Amino acid sequence: MRTPMVAGNWKLNGTRASADALAQEVASGAQSLNNVEVLVCPTYIHIPGVQGVIAASNVKLGAQDASIQESGAYTGEVSTAMLQEFG
């Protein structure tokens, strides 16, 4: 049987401080969830900070979007290889 997943993304909202605070709240709330995978997808620039906030929790980290292009002149795009650098 598949594990249910709850995922949320930031869309185009928040500051570094608010992103970290929201991630902390999600991580705290996720402690009491059993058999549910929790995933947060902050904006690209907030991924490193949120990654640090949720590191000791059971919350997974994702991205809101990824380009199908691996490299090239695609302004504003982020490749999967770039995202993998976050671990």
Tab-separated table of N, CA and C in Angstrom:
chain	number	residue	atom	x	y	z
A	1	MET	N	0.833	-1.176	0.000
A	1	MET	CA	0.000	0.000	0.000
A	1	MET	C	0.885	1.249	0.000
A	2	ARG	N	0.461	2.247	-0.730
A	2	ARG	CA	1.224	3.481	-0.827
A	2	ARG	C	1.081	4.320	0.439
A	3	THR	N	2.159	5.016	0.765
A	3	THR	CA	2.136	5.926	1.905
A	3	THR	C	1.508	7.248	1.467
A	4	PRO	N	0.497	7.721	2.181
A	4	PRO	CA	-0.090	9.019	1.833
A	4	PRO	C	0.944	10.135	1.983
A	5	MET	N	0.811	11.154	1.139
A	5	MET	CA	1.726	12.291	1.181
A	5	MET	C	0.935	13.590	1.312
A	6	VAL	N	1.444	14.453	2.161
A	6	VAL	CA	0.919	15.807	2.281
A	6	VAL	C	2.052	16.732	1.851
A	7	ALA	N	1.800	17.550	0.837
A	7	ALA	CA	2.833	18.449	0.326
A	7	ALA	C	2.296	19.869	0.264
A	8	GLY	N	3.180	20.805	0.500
A	8	GLY	CA	2.794	22.208	0.402
A	8	GLY	C	3.920	23.014	-0.198
A	9	ASN	N	3.547	24.035	-0.965
A	9	ASN	CA	4.579	24.905	-1.521
A	9	ASN	C	4.299	26.354	-1.169
A	10	TRP	N	5.321	27.143	-1.306
A	10	TRP	CA	5.268	28.540	-0.884
A	10	TRP	C	4.713	29.446	-1.977
A	11	LYS	N	4.603	28.935	-3.198
A	11	LYS	CA	4.259	29.763	-4.363
A	11	LYS	C	5.261	30.925	-4.432
A	12	LEU	N	4.806	32.142	-4.508
A	12	LEU	CA	5.710	33.296	-4.566
A	12	LEU	C	5.516	34.140	-3.311
A	13	ASN	N	5.595	33.487	-2.167
A	13	ASN	CA	5.316	34.156	-0.899
A	13	ASN	C	6.458	33.978	0.083
A	14	GLY	N	6.621	34.967	0.926
A	14	GLY	CA	7.493	34.832	2.080
A	14	GLY	C	8.861	35.453	1.949
A	15	THR	N	9.439	35.612	3.116
A	15	THR	CA	10.814	36.077	3.265
A	15	THR	C	11.621	34.915	3.815
A	16	ARG	N	12.909	35.088	3.948
A	16	ARG	CA	13.731	34.022	4.526
A	16	ARG	C	13.248	33.686	5.932
A	17	ALA	N	12.966	34.703	6.716
A	17	ALA	CA	12.516	34.477	8.094
A	17	ALA	C	11.162	33.773	8.132
A	18	SER	N	10.241	34.199	7.289
A	18	SER	CA	8.916	33.567	7.321
A	18	SER	C	8.959	32.154	6.748
A	19	ALA	N	9.827	31.915	5.771
A	19	ALA	CA	9.974	30.565	5.215
A	19	ALA	C	10.524	29.613	6.271
A	20	ASP	N	11.533	30.065	6.999
A	20	ASP	CA	12.113	29.239	8.059
A	20	ASP	C	11.099	28.991	9.178
A	21	ALA	N	10.339	30.018	9.532
A	21	ALA	CA	9.337	29.873	10.596
A	21	ALA	C	8.244	28.892	10.187
A	22	LEU	N	7.785	28.981	8.951
A	22	LEU	CA	6.756	28.060	8.476
A	22	LEU	C	7.286	26.633	8.432
A	23	ALA	N	8.515	26.471	7.968
A	23	ALA	CA	9.121	25.140	7.933
A	23	ALA	C	9.236	24.558	9.336
A	24	GLN	N	9.582	25.379	10.309
A	24	GLN	CA	9.670	24.922	11.699
A	24	GLN	C	8.312	24.480	12.219
A	25	GLU	N	7.274	25.228	11.890
A	25	GLU	CA	5.918	24.852	12.308
A	25	GLU	C	5.496	23.532	11.678
A	26	VAL	N	5.786	23.366	10.394
A	26	VAL	CA	5.440	22.113	9.712
A	26	VAL	C	6.210	20.953	10.333
A	27	ALA	N	7.500	21.140	10.575
A	27	ALA	CA	8.317	20.086	11.176
A	27	ALA	C	7.800	19.703	12.558
A	28	SER	N	7.408	20.683	13.341
A	28	SER	CA	6.863	20.403	14.677
A	28	SER	C	5.561	19.625	14.581
A	29	GLY	N	4.693	20.031	13.680
A	29	GLY	CA	3.416	19.343	13.510
A	29	GLY	C	3.555	17.951	12.929
A	30	ALA	N	4.570	17.753	12.097
A	30	ALA	CA	4.760	16.460	11.439
A	30	ALA	C	5.248	15.380	12.400
A	31	GLN	N	5.780	15.780	13.542
A	31	GLN	CA	6.277	14.802	14.516
A	31	GLN	C	5.196	13.832	14.958
A	32	SER	N	3.972	14.298	15.024
A	32	SER	CA	2.886	13.458	15.527
A	32	SER	C	2.197	12.646	14.434
A	33	LEU	N	2.630	12.785	13.199
A	33	LEU	CA	1.994	12.057	12.101
A	33	LEU	C	2.685	10.723	11.871
A	34	ASN	N	1.895	9.680	11.804
A	34	ASN	CA	2.419	8.352	11.515
A	34	ASN	C	1.910	7.910	10.152
A	35	ASN	N	2.755	7.254	9.405
A	35	ASN	CA	2.383	6.705	8.105
A	35	ASN	C	1.916	7.761	7.114
A	36	VAL	N	2.444	8.967	7.234
A	36	VAL	CA	2.170	10.043	6.287
A	36	VAL	C	3.503	10.710	5.951
A	37	GLU	N	3.789	10.840	4.663
A	37	GLU	CA	5.000	11.537	4.239
A	37	GLU	C	4.675	13.022	4.095
A	38	VAL	N	5.486	13.866	4.694
A	38	VAL	CA	5.272	15.314	4.651
A	38	VAL	C	6.394	15.937	3.820
A	39	LEU	N	6.008	16.767	2.869
A	39	LEU	CA	6.950	17.381	1.940
A	39	LEU	C	6.689	18.876	1.868
A	40	VAL	N	7.750	19.679	1.942
A	40	VAL	CA	7.617	21.123	1.746
A	40	VAL	C	8.442	21.531	0.527
A	41	CYS	N	7.904	22.480	-0.225
A	41	CYS	CA	8.555	22.958	-1.444
A	41	CYS	C	8.623	24.483	-1.419
A	42	PRO	N	9.652	25.026	-0.792
A	42	PRO	CA	9.781	26.485	-0.726
A	42	PRO	C	10.270	27.050	-2.065
A	43	THR	N	10.317	28.362	-2.157
A	43	THR	CA	10.898	28.988	-3.342
A	43	THR	C	12.373	28.603	-3.421
A	44	TYR	N	12.936	28.682	-4.612
A	44	TYR	CA	14.327	28.265	-4.806
A	44	TYR	C	15.291	28.944	-3.843
A	45	ILE	N	15.144	30.247	-3.664
A	45	ILE	CA	16.126	30.949	-2.826
A	45	ILE	C	16.003	30.597	-1.349
A	46	HIS	N	14.900	29.997	-0.954
A	46	HIS	CA	14.716	29.623	0.448
A	46	HIS	C	15.042	28.154	0.726
A	47	ILE	N	15.360	27.386	-0.309
A	47	ILE	CA	15.658	25.961	-0.115
A	47	ILE	C	16.783	25.740	0.899
A	48	PRO	N	17.936	26.412	0.811
A	48	PRO	CA	19.009	26.136	1.776
A	48	PRO	C	18.606	26.388	3.228
A	49	GLY	N	17.919	27.482	3.492
A	49	GLY	CA	17.501	27.780	4.861
A	49	GLY	C	16.496	26.777	5.384
A	50	VAL	N	15.505	26.467	4.569
A	50	VAL	CA	14.482	25.499	4.975
A	50	VAL	C	15.109	24.124	5.159
A	51	GLN	N	16.060	23.788	4.313
A	51	GLN	CA	16.751	22.504	4.440
A	51	GLN	C	17.393	22.372	5.822
A	52	GLY	N	18.009	23.440	6.284
A	52	GLY	CA	18.611	23.423	7.617
A	52	GLY	C	17.585	23.305	8.723
A	53	VAL	N	16.461	23.969	8.563
A	53	VAL	CA	15.404	23.953	9.583
A	53	VAL	C	14.803	22.561	9.739
A	54	ILE	N	14.596	21.858	8.631
A	54	ILE	CA	13.915	20.556	8.697
A	54	ILE	C	14.874	19.372	8.772
A	55	ALA	N	16.175	19.633	8.809
A	55	ALA	CA	17.180	18.571	8.737
A	55	ALA	C	16.977	17.459	9.761
A	56	ALA	N	16.612	17.797	10.971
A	56	ALA	CA	16.466	16.786	12.029
A	56	ALA	C	15.043	16.238	12.125
A	57	SER	N	14.193	16.603	11.184
A	57	SER	CA	12.794	16.163	11.236
A	57	SER	C	12.528	15.086	10.188
A	58	ASN	N	11.293	14.622	10.152
A	58	ASN	CA	10.895	13.635	9.148
A	58	ASN	C	10.286	14.296	7.910
A	59	VAL	N	10.392	15.606	7.805
A	59	VAL	CA	9.845	16.352	6.672
A	59	VAL	C	10.830	16.289	5.508
A	60	LYS	N	10.308	16.024	4.330
A	60	LYS	CA	11.121	15.956	3.118
A	60	LYS	C	11.133	17.326	2.436
A	61	LEU	N	12.156	17.553	1.625
A	61	LEU	CA	12.322	18.820	0.925
A	61	LEU	C	12.177	18.603	-0.571
A	62	GLY	N	11.445	19.482	-1.219
A	62	GLY	CA	11.278	19.410	-2.665
A	62	GLY	C	11.378	20.792	-3.280
A	63	ALA	N	11.232	20.829	-4.589
A	63	ALA	CA	11.235	22.088	-5.336
A	63	ALA	C	9.866	22.273	-5.971
A	64	GLN	N	9.508	23.506	-6.221
A	64	GLN	CA	8.208	23.802	-6.803
A	64	GLN	C	8.156	23.489	-8.292
A	65	ASP	N	9.306	23.505	-8.945
A	65	ASP	CA	9.346	23.318	-10.387
A	65	ASP	C	10.766	22.941	-10.784
A	66	ALA	N	10.905	22.291	-11.922
A	66	ALA	CA	12.217	21.982	-12.474
A	66	ALA	C	12.114	22.027	-13.993
A	67	SER	N	13.129	22.558	-14.616
A	67	SER	CA	13.148	22.672	-16.068
A	67	SER	C	13.430	21.320	-16.711
A	68	ILE	N	12.896	21.124	-17.895
A	68	ILE	CA	13.235	19.912	-18.647
A	68	ILE	C	14.597	20.070	-19.319
A	69	GLN	N	15.101	21.302	-19.359
A	69	GLN	CA	16.412	21.577	-19.946
A	69	GLN	C	17.489	21.379	-18.878
A	70	GLU	N	18.603	20.781	-19.263
A	70	GLU	CA	19.696	20.579	-18.311
A	70	GLU	C	20.655	21.762	-18.268
A	71	SER	N	20.754	22.503	-19.348
A	71	SER	CA	21.606	23.692	-19.372
A	71	SER	C	21.264	24.506	-20.614
A	72	GLY	N	21.794	25.705	-20.659
A	72	GLY	CA	21.573	26.543	-21.830
A	72	GLY	C	21.042	27.910	-21.452
A	73	ALA	N	20.644	28.651	-22.462
A	73	ALA	CA	20.173	30.024	-22.283
A	73	ALA	C	18.684	30.031	-21.964
A	74	TYR	N	18.335	29.560	-20.777
A	74	TYR	CA	16.937	29.474	-20.337
A	74	TYR	C	16.784	30.309	-19.069
A	75	THR	N	16.724	31.600	-19.255
A	75	THR	CA	16.654	32.535	-18.137
A	75	THR	C	15.496	32.197	-17.208
A	76	GLY	N	15.797	32.155	-15.921
A	76	GLY	CA	14.768	31.892	-14.922
A	76	GLY	C	14.511	30.426	-14.650
A	77	GLU	N	15.110	29.546	-15.414
A	77	GLU	CA	14.894	28.112	-15.231
A	77	GLU	C	15.925	27.531	-14.262
A	78	VAL	N	15.559	26.441	-13.610
A	78	VAL	CA	16.451	25.720	-12.704
A	78	VAL	C	16.401	24.255	-13.104
A	79	SER	N	17.552	23.671	-13.376
A	79	SER	CA	17.602	22.280	-13.832
A	79	SER	C	17.555	21.305	-12.658
A	80	THR	N	17.254	20.063	-12.974
A	80	THR	CA	17.249	19.032	-11.933
A	80	THR	C	18.655	18.827	-11.377
A	81	ALA	N	19.674	18.979	-12.218
A	81	ALA	CA	21.056	18.847	-11.739
A	81	ALA	C	21.378	19.928	-10.713
A	82	MET	N	20.892	21.146	-10.950
A	82	MET	CA	21.106	22.222	-9.979
A	82	MET	C	20.411	21.907	-8.665
A	83	LEU	N	19.194	21.387	-8.751
A	83	LEU	CA	18.442	21.051	-7.537
A	83	LEU	C	19.096	19.913	-6.769
A	84	GLN	N	19.684	18.957	-7.477
A	84	GLN	CA	20.332	17.823	-6.818
A	84	GLN	C	21.527	18.256	-5.983
A	85	GLU	N	22.087	19.413	-6.274
A	85	GLU	CA	23.211	19.910	-5.480
A	85	GLU	C	22.816	20.183	-4.033
A	86	PHE	N	21.513	20.354	-3.782
A	86	PHE	CA	21.048	20.555	-2.413
A	86	PHE	C	20.990	19.247	-1.636
A	87	GLY	N	21.116	18.134	-2.336
A	87	GLY	CA	21.071	16.839	-1.672
A	87	GLY	C	19.728	16.290	-1.762
